Amino acid sequence: MYERLLSQLAHVQIVSPKFEESVAFFKTVVGLEESGRDGKSVYMRGWGDHFYHCLEIIEGDKPALGHIGWRAQGPDQLEKAVKRIEATGYGIGWVDATAGRGKAYHYRGPGGHEHYLFWDVTRFTGEGDMAPIFPNRPQRFNPRGVAARSLDHVTVTTANPEEDANWYREALGHRYMESTIADEEAGFGDFVVFAMTTVCERSHDFGLVADFSGVPGRVNHVAFWVDQREELRRAADVLLDADVPIEFGPGRHGMGEQDYLYFREPGGLRIELNSGGYHNYEPDFETVRWTPAQGSNVYYRNQKMPHSMFESFPPAENTHAEDDMAKTTLFV
Ligand SMILES: [Fe+2]
């Protein structure tokens, strides 16, 4: 049975080899707000994000995931979650407060991804021109570019998505909502090539894609939310007018029933926009299993996903891994 220990995906730290270009892109095209900077980081948030930041950008040689930040359901749940992580052997230890959050527990998931779990957060309230006119909003709606409202999910890669999803469920109470196994002709048997979990009411805030590269801790994309499906179509226009190629979409995923649109930020990392989808609150929800032919990825079952979508970050030297992944026909 699901026991809620985490309340939400709070932020994602990404690495960009084109730091200033990435910051400018997220600000002017994606429409995020800059909350602040320190020596190495720029902190950003969507106009509807209530915390100090949902995205932290740091500079590095290659596009990559830095870490993922989760907020606990409460201080007691934080302590309980830490005990459970430590019991699995994946815990690293407590770290001091930093921008946007209080003290946090650092752990590394089975796929090698860095996570921080905390209770105390810094909230954002706009002042001056940013002061909200509605009391339930963190700031005035001041649309710019895509005007993404908030962070939606992060999708990482790992050698065994189902094993990892089960670890996150058992250690931390993520609900394991939906999975895809390869179509029969691909010869992968019952191997799960994509799994998605959630700690909230949305279909997923965490995705796990199979990765045959042998490189731990990689990421496939980071996703942001817009309120309406029509805004996703508008976002496609905004991107094209900003000379940003669209990698895949707009379309609809069967899994989660969310509309999608994928593109790359200047550092090379894949970004997704989402809207639509269902809400689910069941603590005993049984994981749904799909095959690609049923429309797990392409709801309309009428097109293939481009091969480039199998690239994850940092890029793998072994590109055969991506060809192998393509054989799963996951994204038909
Ligand atoms: Fe996604």
mmCIF file of C-alpha atoms and ligand atoms in Angstrom:
data_model
loop_
_atom_site.group_PDB
_atom_site.id
_atom_site.type_symbol
_atom_site.label_atom_id
_atom_site.label_comp_id
_atom_site.label_asym_id
_atom_site.label_seq_id
_atom_site.Cartn_x
_atom_site.Cartn_y
_atom_site.Cartn_z
ATOM 1 C CA MET A 1 0.000 0.000 0.000
ATOM 2 C CA TYR A 2 1.193 3.461 -0.877
ATOM 3 C CA GLU A 3 2.205 5.607 2.069
ATOM 4 C CA ARG A 4 2.777 9.221 1.201
ATOM 5 C CA LEU A 5 6.243 10.345 2.309
ATOM 6 C CA LEU A 6 6.995 12.838 -0.481
ATOM 7 C CA SER A 7 4.702 15.731 -1.394
ATOM 8 C CA GLN A 8 6.142 16.945 -4.684
ATOM 9 C CA LEU A 9 8.938 17.211 -7.187
ATOM 10 C CA ALA A 10 10.377 20.569 -6.148
ATOM 11 C CA HIS A 11 13.247 21.288 -8.502
ATOM 12 C CA VAL A 12 15.739 19.925 -11.004
ATOM 13 C CA GLN A 13 19.363 20.996 -11.380
ATOM 14 C CA ILE A 14 20.699 20.763 -14.937
ATOM 15 C CA VAL A 15 24.155 21.230 -16.417
ATOM 16 C CA SER A 16 24.671 23.336 -19.538
ATOM 17 C CA PRO A 17 27.824 23.737 -21.635
ATOM 18 C CA LYS A 18 26.319 27.029 -22.898
ATOM 19 C CA PHE A 19 25.407 28.501 -19.551
ATOM 20 C CA GLU A 20 24.419 32.079 -20.402
ATOM 21 C CA GLU A 21 22.605 31.016 -23.587
ATOM 22 C CA SER A 22 20.634 28.451 -21.611
ATOM 23 C CA VAL A 23 19.703 31.001 -18.951
ATOM 24 C CA ALA A 24 18.571 33.494 -21.601
ATOM 25 C CA PHE A 25 16.582 30.785 -23.403
ATOM 26 C CA PHE A 26 14.707 29.636 -20.316
ATOM 27 C CA LYS A 27 13.919 33.249 -19.529
ATOM 28 C CA THR A 28 12.845 34.601 -22.916
ATOM 29 C CA VAL A 29 11.546 31.529 -24.761
ATOM 30 C CA VAL A 30 10.330 29.142 -22.051
ATOM 31 C CA GLY A 31 9.269 32.193 -20.053
ATOM 32 C CA LEU A 32 10.648 31.255 -16.643
ATOM 33 C CA GLU A 33 11.497 33.919 -14.062
ATOM 34 C CA GLU A 34 14.989 34.310 -12.608
ATOM 35 C CA SER A 35 14.859 34.088 -8.813
ATOM 36 C CA GLY A 36 18.507 34.716 -8.153
ATOM 37 C CA ARG A 37 22.137 33.745 -8.747
ATOM 38 C CA ASP A 38 25.140 32.784 -6.719
ATOM 39 C CA GLY A 39 28.692 31.936 -7.742
ATOM 40 C CA LYS A 40 27.843 29.031 -10.002
ATOM 41 C CA SER A 41 24.063 28.752 -10.259
ATOM 42 C CA VAL A 42 21.091 30.564 -11.721
ATOM 43 C CA TYR A 43 17.778 29.728 -10.041
ATOM 44 C CA MET A 44 14.552 29.949 -12.046
ATOM 45 C CA ARG A 45 10.856 29.249 -11.587
ATOM 46 C CA GLY A 46 7.628 29.185 -13.589
ATOM 47 C CA TRP A 47 5.197 32.029 -12.950
ATOM 48 C CA GLY A 48 2.953 29.642 -11.006
ATOM 49 C CA ASP A 49 5.694 27.958 -8.963
ATOM 50 C CA HIS A 50 5.353 28.808 -5.272
ATOM 51 C CA PHE A 51 8.914 27.934 -4.296
ATOM 52 C CA TYR A 52 12.084 29.936 -4.856
ATOM 53 C CA HIS A 53 13.055 27.791 -7.816
ATOM 54 C CA CYS A 54 12.057 24.789 -9.891
ATOM 55 C CA LEU A 55 15.138 24.861 -12.120
ATOM 56 C CA GLU A 56 18.787 25.417 -11.241
ATOM 57 C CA ILE A 57 21.264 25.784 -14.090
ATOM 58 C CA ILE A 58 24.986 25.219 -13.587
ATOM 59 C CA GLU A 59 27.806 25.205 -16.123
ATOM 60 C CA GLY A 60 29.613 22.048 -17.258
ATOM 61 C CA ASP A 61 31.237 20.352 -20.247
ATOM 62 C CA LYS A 62 28.176 18.417 -21.382
ATOM 63 C CA PRO A 63 24.411 18.666 -20.972
ATOM 64 C CA ALA A 64 23.425 16.525 -17.992
ATOM 65 C CA LEU A 65 21.335 16.124 -14.879
ATOM 66 C CA GLY A 66 22.826 17.588 -11.726
ATOM 67 C CA HIS A 67 20.295 16.477 -9.180
ATOM 68 C CA ILE A 68 16.591 16.210 -8.405
ATOM 69 C CA GLY A 69 15.025 17.916 -5.360
ATOM 70 C CA TRP A 70 11.955 16.445 -3.630
ATOM 71 C CA ARG A 71 9.934 17.930 -0.820
ATOM 72 C CA ALA A 72 8.777 15.554 1.921
ATOM 73 C CA GLN A 73 5.156 15.376 3.063
ATOM 74 C CA GLY A 74 6.179 16.745 6.475
ATOM 75 C CA PRO A 75 9.085 16.729 8.928
ATOM 76 C CA ASP A 76 8.123 13.325 10.346
ATOM 77 C CA GLN A 77 7.806 11.843 6.882
ATOM 78 C CA LEU A 78 11.256 13.217 6.048
ATOM 79 C CA GLU A 79 12.771 11.337 8.992
ATOM 80 C CA LYS A 80 10.869 8.192 8.086
ATOM 81 C CA ALA A 81 11.936 8.390 4.447
ATOM 82 C CA VAL A 82 15.581 8.829 5.441
ATOM 83 C CA LYS A 83 15.465 5.711 7.621
ATOM 84 C CA ARG A 84 13.970 3.764 4.750
ATOM 85 C CA ILE A 85 16.560 5.019 2.238
ATOM 86 C CA GLU A 86 19.376 4.177 4.658
ATOM 87 C CA ALA A 87 17.988 0.664 5.049
ATOM 88 C CA THR A 88 18.326 0.138 1.282
ATOM 89 C CA GLY A 89 22.006 1.135 1.301
ATOM 90 C CA TYR A 90 21.493 4.018 -1.150
ATOM 91 C CA GLY A 91 21.738 6.846 1.393
ATOM 92 C CA ILE A 92 24.651 9.292 1.356
ATOM 93 C CA GLY A 93 23.936 11.713 4.217
ATOM 94 C CA TRP A 94 22.580 15.039 5.408
ATOM 95 C CA VAL A 95 23.696 18.289 3.797
ATOM 96 C CA ASP A 96 23.276 21.891 4.939
ATOM 97 C CA ALA A 97 20.621 24.323 3.738
ATOM 98 C CA THR A 98 21.227 26.083 0.439
ATOM 99 C CA ALA A 99 19.326 28.412 -1.901
ATOM 100 C CA GLY A 100 15.644 27.483 -1.959
ATOM 101 C CA ARG A 101 15.645 24.733 0.670
ATOM 102 C CA GLY A 102 16.590 23.826 4.212
ATOM 103 C CA LYS A 103 18.781 20.924 5.292
ATOM 104 C CA ALA A 104 18.381 17.944 3.000
ATOM 105 C CA TYR A 105 19.139 14.260 2.820
ATOM 106 C CA HIS A 106 21.296 13.240 -0.135
ATOM 107 C CA TYR A 107 20.811 9.848 -1.759
ATOM 108 C CA ARG A 108 21.626 8.235 -5.075
ATOM 109 C CA GLY A 109 18.898 6.114 -6.695
ATOM 110 C CA PRO A 110 19.679 2.667 -8.148
ATOM 111 C CA GLY A 111 20.203 4.191 -11.616
ATOM 112 C CA GLY A 112 22.900 6.505 -10.246
ATOM 113 C CA HIS A 113 20.797 9.697 -10.118
ATOM 114 C CA GLU A 114 21.425 12.235 -7.368
ATOM 115 C CA HIS A 115 18.468 13.253 -5.205
ATOM 116 C CA TYR A 116 17.970 15.609 -2.265
ATOM 117 C CA LEU A 117 14.982 15.276 0.057
ATOM 118 C CA PHE A 118 13.925 18.086 2.398
ATOM 119 C CA TRP A 119 10.993 19.637 4.219
ATOM 120 C CA ASP A 120 11.904 23.299 4.656
ATOM 121 C CA VAL A 121 11.609 25.415 1.532
ATOM 122 C CA THR A 122 11.925 29.065 0.616
ATOM 123 C CA ARG A 123 8.689 30.420 -0.803
ATOM 124 C CA PHE A 124 8.482 33.097 -3.452
ATOM 125 C CA THR A 125 6.158 36.097 -3.362
ATOM 126 C CA GLY A 126 6.490 38.706 -6.064
ATOM 127 C CA GLU A 127 7.037 42.314 -5.056
ATOM 128 C CA GLY A 128 6.622 45.603 -6.888
ATOM 129 C CA ASP A 129 5.626 44.946 -10.516
ATOM 130 C CA MET A 130 5.627 41.217 -9.728
ATOM 131 C CA ALA A 131 3.203 41.499 -6.785
ATOM 132 C CA PRO A 132 0.247 39.151 -7.376
ATOM 133 C CA ILE A 133 -3.235 40.626 -7.679
ATOM 134 C CA PHE A 134 -4.771 37.248 -6.742
ATOM 135 C CA PRO A 135 -3.912 36.063 -3.236
ATOM 136 C CA ASN A 136 -3.439 32.439 -4.261
ATOM 137 C CA ARG A 137 -0.711 33.221 -6.782
ATOM 138 C CA PRO A 138 2.977 33.754 -6.125
ATOM 139 C CA GLN A 139 3.202 36.574 -8.645
ATOM 140 C CA ARG A 140 1.368 38.569 -11.280
ATOM 141 C CA PHE A 141 0.890 36.712 -14.576
ATOM 142 C CA ASN A 142 3.339 38.391 -16.877
ATOM 143 C CA PRO A 143 3.472 36.148 -19.938
ATOM 144 C CA ARG A 144 6.701 35.903 -21.873
ATOM 145 C CA GLY A 145 7.471 33.352 -24.595
ATOM 146 C CA VAL A 146 5.898 29.962 -23.853
ATOM 147 C CA ALA A 147 5.036 31.207 -20.324
ATOM 148 C CA ALA A 148 5.409 27.739 -18.745
ATOM 149 C CA ARG A 149 3.524 27.738 -15.453
ATOM 150 C CA SER A 150 5.533 25.193 -13.464
ATOM 151 C CA LEU A 151 7.846 22.212 -13.450
ATOM 152 C CA ASP A 152 6.019 18.995 -14.414
ATOM 153 C CA HIS A 153 8.378 16.004 -14.426
ATOM 154 C CA VAL A 154 11.863 14.709 -15.049
ATOM 155 C CA THR A 155 12.590 11.560 -17.059
ATOM 156 C CA VAL A 156 15.869 9.769 -16.394
ATOM 157 C CA THR A 157 17.431 6.697 -17.965
ATOM 158 C CA THR A 158 18.430 3.491 -16.234
ATOM 159 C CA ALA A 159 19.395 -0.089 -16.994
ATOM 160 C CA ASN A 160 16.188 -1.527 -15.529
ATOM 161 C CA PRO A 161 13.205 0.859 -15.273
ATOM 162 C CA GLU A 162 10.917 -1.599 -13.488
ATOM 163 C CA GLU A 163 13.463 -2.513 -10.816
ATOM 164 C CA ASP A 164 14.120 1.174 -10.215
ATOM 165 C CA ALA A 165 10.412 2.070 -10.130
ATOM 166 C CA ASN A 166 9.874 -0.651 -7.542
ATOM 167 C CA TRP A 167 12.770 0.717 -5.481
ATOM 168 C CA TYR A 168 11.321 4.238 -5.511
ATOM 169 C CA ARG A 169 7.918 2.816 -4.573
ATOM 170 C CA GLU A 170 9.139 0.636 -1.737
ATOM 171 C CA ALA A 171 11.721 3.018 -0.291
ATOM 172 C CA LEU A 172 9.903 6.333 -0.726
ATOM 173 C CA GLY A 173 6.248 5.700 -1.573
ATOM 174 C CA HIS A 174 6.316 6.861 -5.180
ATOM 175 C CA ARG A 175 3.234 5.362 -6.839
ATOM 176 C CA TYR A 176 4.237 3.259 -9.859
ATOM 177 C CA MET A 177 1.475 4.287 -12.282
ATOM 178 C CA GLU A 178 2.166 3.015 -15.798
ATOM 179 C CA SER A 179 4.731 1.042 -17.764
ATOM 180 C CA THR A 180 5.443 -0.072 -21.324
ATOM 181 C CA ILE A 181 6.923 -3.352 -22.444
ATOM 182 C CA ALA A 182 8.341 -3.705 -25.935
ATOM 183 C CA ASP A 183 6.115 -5.076 -28.677
ATOM 184 C CA GLU A 184 6.429 -8.842 -29.043
ATOM 185 C CA GLU A 185 8.360 -8.795 -32.331
ATOM 186 C CA ALA A 186 11.157 -6.762 -30.698
ATOM 187 C CA GLY A 187 12.213 -9.868 -28.751
ATOM 188 C CA PHE A 188 12.577 -8.194 -25.360
ATOM 189 C CA GLY A 189 10.041 -10.405 -23.585
ATOM 190 C CA ASP A 190 8.373 -8.722 -20.629
ATOM 191 C CA PHE A 191 11.201 -6.238 -20.114
ATOM 192 C CA VAL A 192 9.832 -2.823 -19.130
ATOM 193 C CA VAL A 193 11.333 -0.165 -21.401
ATOM 194 C CA PHE A 194 9.544 2.788 -19.821
ATOM 195 C CA ALA A 195 8.076 3.283 -16.341
ATOM 196 C CA MET A 196 6.502 6.299 -14.712
ATOM 197 C CA THR A 197 5.870 7.091 -11.068
ATOM 198 C CA THR A 198 4.226 9.888 -9.129
ATOM 199 C CA VAL A 199 4.151 11.307 -5.622
ATOM 200 C CA CYS A 200 1.156 13.540 -6.393
ATOM 201 C CA GLU A 201 -2.165 13.426 -8.270
ATOM 202 C CA ARG A 202 -0.653 13.691 -11.742
ATOM 203 C CA SER A 203 0.094 10.606 -13.830
ATOM 204 C CA HIS A 204 3.817 11.076 -13.320
ATOM 205 C CA ASP A 205 6.415 13.425 -11.970
ATOM 206 C CA PHE A 206 9.252 10.944 -12.607
ATOM 207 C CA GLY A 207 9.935 8.844 -15.697
ATOM 208 C CA LEU A 208 12.423 6.005 -16.182
ATOM 209 C CA VAL A 209 13.561 5.014 -19.700
ATOM 210 C CA ALA A 210 15.639 1.903 -20.399
ATOM 211 C CA ASP A 211 19.264 2.728 -21.180
ATOM 212 C CA PHE A 212 21.684 0.199 -22.674
ATOM 213 C CA SER A 213 24.696 2.558 -22.637
ATOM 214 C CA GLY A 214 26.017 1.393 -19.271
ATOM 215 C CA VAL A 215 26.432 5.043 -18.218
ATOM 216 C CA PRO A 216 24.714 5.729 -14.856
ATOM 217 C CA GLY A 217 22.798 8.846 -13.902
ATOM 218 C CA ARG A 218 21.716 10.012 -17.348
ATOM 219 C CA VAL A 219 18.619 12.078 -18.123
ATOM 220 C CA ASN A 220 16.324 12.019 -21.158
ATOM 221 C CA HIS A 221 14.325 15.226 -20.579
ATOM 222 C CA VAL A 222 12.917 17.758 -18.146
ATOM 223 C CA ALA A 223 9.267 18.806 -18.583
ATOM 224 C CA PHE A 224 7.310 21.962 -17.797
ATOM 225 C CA TRP A 225 3.570 22.536 -17.649
ATOM 226 C CA VAL A 226 1.147 24.831 -19.471
ATOM 227 C CA ASP A 227 -2.484 24.958 -18.346
ATOM 228 C CA GLN A 228 -4.235 24.311 -21.660
ATOM 229 C CA ARG A 229 -3.634 21.985 -24.565
ATOM 230 C CA GLU A 230 -4.134 24.977 -26.861
ATOM 231 C CA GLU A 231 -1.219 26.702 -25.115
ATOM 232 C CA LEU A 232 0.947 23.811 -26.277
ATOM 233 C CA ARG A 233 0.067 24.639 -29.895
ATOM 234 C CA ARG A 234 0.843 28.282 -29.183
ATOM 235 C CA ALA A 235 4.157 27.187 -27.643
ATOM 236 C CA ALA A 236 5.033 25.416 -30.905
ATOM 237 C CA ASP A 237 4.571 28.734 -32.726
ATOM 238 C CA VAL A 238 6.674 30.568 -30.131
ATOM 239 C CA LEU A 239 9.490 28.026 -30.541
ATOM 240 C CA LEU A 240 9.480 28.119 -34.339
ATOM 241 C CA ASP A 241 9.459 31.929 -34.343
ATOM 242 C CA ALA A 242 12.471 31.807 -32.010
ATOM 243 C CA ASP A 243 14.265 29.522 -34.542
ATOM 244 C CA VAL A 244 14.062 26.552 -32.162
ATOM 245 C CA PRO A 245 13.507 23.273 -34.055
ATOM 246 C CA ILE A 246 10.724 21.077 -32.707
ATOM 247 C CA GLU A 247 12.027 17.564 -32.111
ATOM 248 C CA PHE A 248 8.725 15.727 -31.614
ATOM 249 C CA GLY A 249 5.090 16.783 -31.336
ATOM 250 C CA PRO A 250 2.791 18.443 -30.662
ATOM 251 C CA GLY A 251 1.035 15.156 -29.963
ATOM 252 C CA ARG A 252 -0.563 13.139 -27.204
ATOM 253 C CA HIS A 253 0.902 10.297 -25.140
ATOM 254 C CA GLY A 254 -1.379 7.387 -24.296
ATOM 255 C CA MET A 255 0.430 7.015 -20.984
ATOM 256 C CA GLY A 256 -0.800 9.756 -18.708
ATOM 257 C CA GLU A 257 -2.972 11.139 -21.559
ATOM 258 C CA GLN A 258 -0.782 14.194 -21.667
ATOM 259 C CA ASP A 259 -0.145 16.305 -24.734
ATOM 260 C CA TYR A 260 3.575 16.736 -25.463
ATOM 261 C CA LEU A 261 6.043 18.902 -27.340
ATOM 262 C CA TYR A 262 9.803 18.259 -27.311
ATOM 263 C CA PHE A 263 12.707 20.521 -28.234
ATOM 264 C CA ARG A 264 16.298 21.221 -27.154
ATOM 265 C CA GLU A 265 17.589 24.099 -25.061
ATOM 266 C CA PRO A 266 20.876 25.735 -26.197
ATOM 267 C CA GLY A 267 23.028 23.446 -24.028
ATOM 268 C CA GLY A 268 21.579 20.460 -25.926
ATOM 269 C CA LEU A 269 19.307 19.054 -23.222
ATOM 270 C CA ARG A 270 15.842 17.931 -24.285
ATOM 271 C CA ILE A 271 12.939 19.890 -22.799
ATOM 272 C CA GLU A 272 9.282 18.846 -22.940
ATOM 273 C CA LEU A 273 6.100 20.828 -22.481
ATOM 274 C CA ASN A 274 2.945 19.108 -21.228
ATOM 275 C CA SER A 275 -0.708 19.835 -20.775
ATOM 276 C CA GLY A 276 -3.855 17.760 -20.198
ATOM 277 C CA GLY A 277 -3.762 14.373 -18.536
ATOM 278 C CA TYR A 278 -5.698 12.775 -15.718
ATOM 279 C CA HIS A 279 -5.630 13.095 -11.958
ATOM 280 C CA ASN A 280 -5.455 9.993 -9.789
ATOM 281 C CA TYR A 281 -5.503 9.705 -6.002
ATOM 282 C CA GLU A 282 -5.691 5.942 -5.409
ATOM 283 C CA PRO A 283 -3.201 4.672 -2.821
ATOM 284 C CA ASP A 284 -3.655 1.115 -4.130
ATOM 285 C CA PHE A 285 -3.615 1.934 -7.847
ATOM 286 C CA GLU A 286 -2.292 -1.036 -9.788
ATOM 287 C CA THR A 287 0.410 -0.323 -12.336
ATOM 288 C CA VAL A 288 -1.013 -0.192 -15.865
ATOM 289 C CA ARG A 289 0.996 -2.058 -18.493
ATOM 290 C CA TRP A 290 1.051 -1.027 -22.159
ATOM 291 C CA THR A 291 2.615 -2.108 -25.400
ATOM 292 C CA PRO A 292 3.634 0.565 -27.917
ATOM 293 C CA ALA A 293 1.096 -0.751 -30.446
ATOM 294 C CA GLN A 294 -1.646 0.232 -27.994
ATOM 295 C CA GLY A 295 -0.531 3.859 -28.225
ATOM 296 C CA SER A 296 1.564 4.133 -25.067
ATOM 297 C CA ASN A 297 3.703 6.861 -26.569
ATOM 298 C CA VAL A 298 1.811 8.039 -29.657
ATOM 299 C CA TYR A 299 -1.847 8.054 -28.642
ATOM 300 C CA TYR A 300 -3.004 8.407 -32.245
ATOM 301 C CA ARG A 301 -0.880 5.382 -33.315
ATOM 302 C CA ASN A 302 -0.053 7.084 -36.580
ATOM 303 C CA GLN A 303 3.624 8.006 -36.498
ATOM 304 C CA LYS A 304 7.042 6.965 -35.257
ATOM 305 C CA MET A 305 9.090 8.965 -32.879
ATOM 306 C CA PRO A 306 12.302 10.347 -34.440
ATOM 307 C CA HIS A 307 15.461 8.384 -33.660
ATOM 308 C CA SER A 308 16.971 11.485 -32.052
ATOM 309 C CA MET A 309 14.572 11.055 -29.126
ATOM 310 C CA PHE A 310 16.652 8.087 -27.961
ATOM 311 C CA GLU A 311 19.572 10.398 -27.203
ATOM 312 C CA SER A 312 20.023 10.979 -23.505
ATOM 313 C CA PHE A 313 22.434 13.149 -21.532
ATOM 314 C CA PRO A 314 25.343 13.285 -21.175
ATOM 315 C CA PRO A 315 25.494 11.790 -24.686
ATOM 316 C CA ALA A 316 26.649 8.162 -24.789
ATOM 317 C CA GLU A 317 29.803 7.195 -26.688
ATOM 318 C CA ASN A 318 28.097 3.930 -27.502
ATOM 319 C CA THR A 319 25.395 5.008 -29.932
ATOM 320 C CA HIS A 320 24.518 1.340 -30.504
ATOM 321 C CA ALA A 321 22.682 1.664 -27.216
ATOM 322 C CA GLU A 322 20.295 4.097 -28.852
ATOM 323 C CA ASP A 323 19.827 1.832 -31.865
ATOM 324 C CA ASP A 324 19.034 -1.034 -29.495
ATOM 325 C CA MET A 325 16.530 1.122 -27.700
ATOM 326 C CA ALA A 326 14.902 2.045 -31.010
ATOM 327 C CA LYS A 327 14.362 -1.661 -31.686
ATOM 328 C CA THR A 328 12.022 -1.854 -28.714
ATOM 329 C CA THR A 329 9.600 0.177 -30.856
ATOM 330 C CA LEU A 330 8.780 1.897 -27.608
ATOM 331 C CA PHE A 331 7.947 5.067 -29.363
ATOM 332 C CA VAL A 332 5.828 3.889 -32.282
HETATM 333 FE FE FE B 1 8.053 13.314 -20.448
#
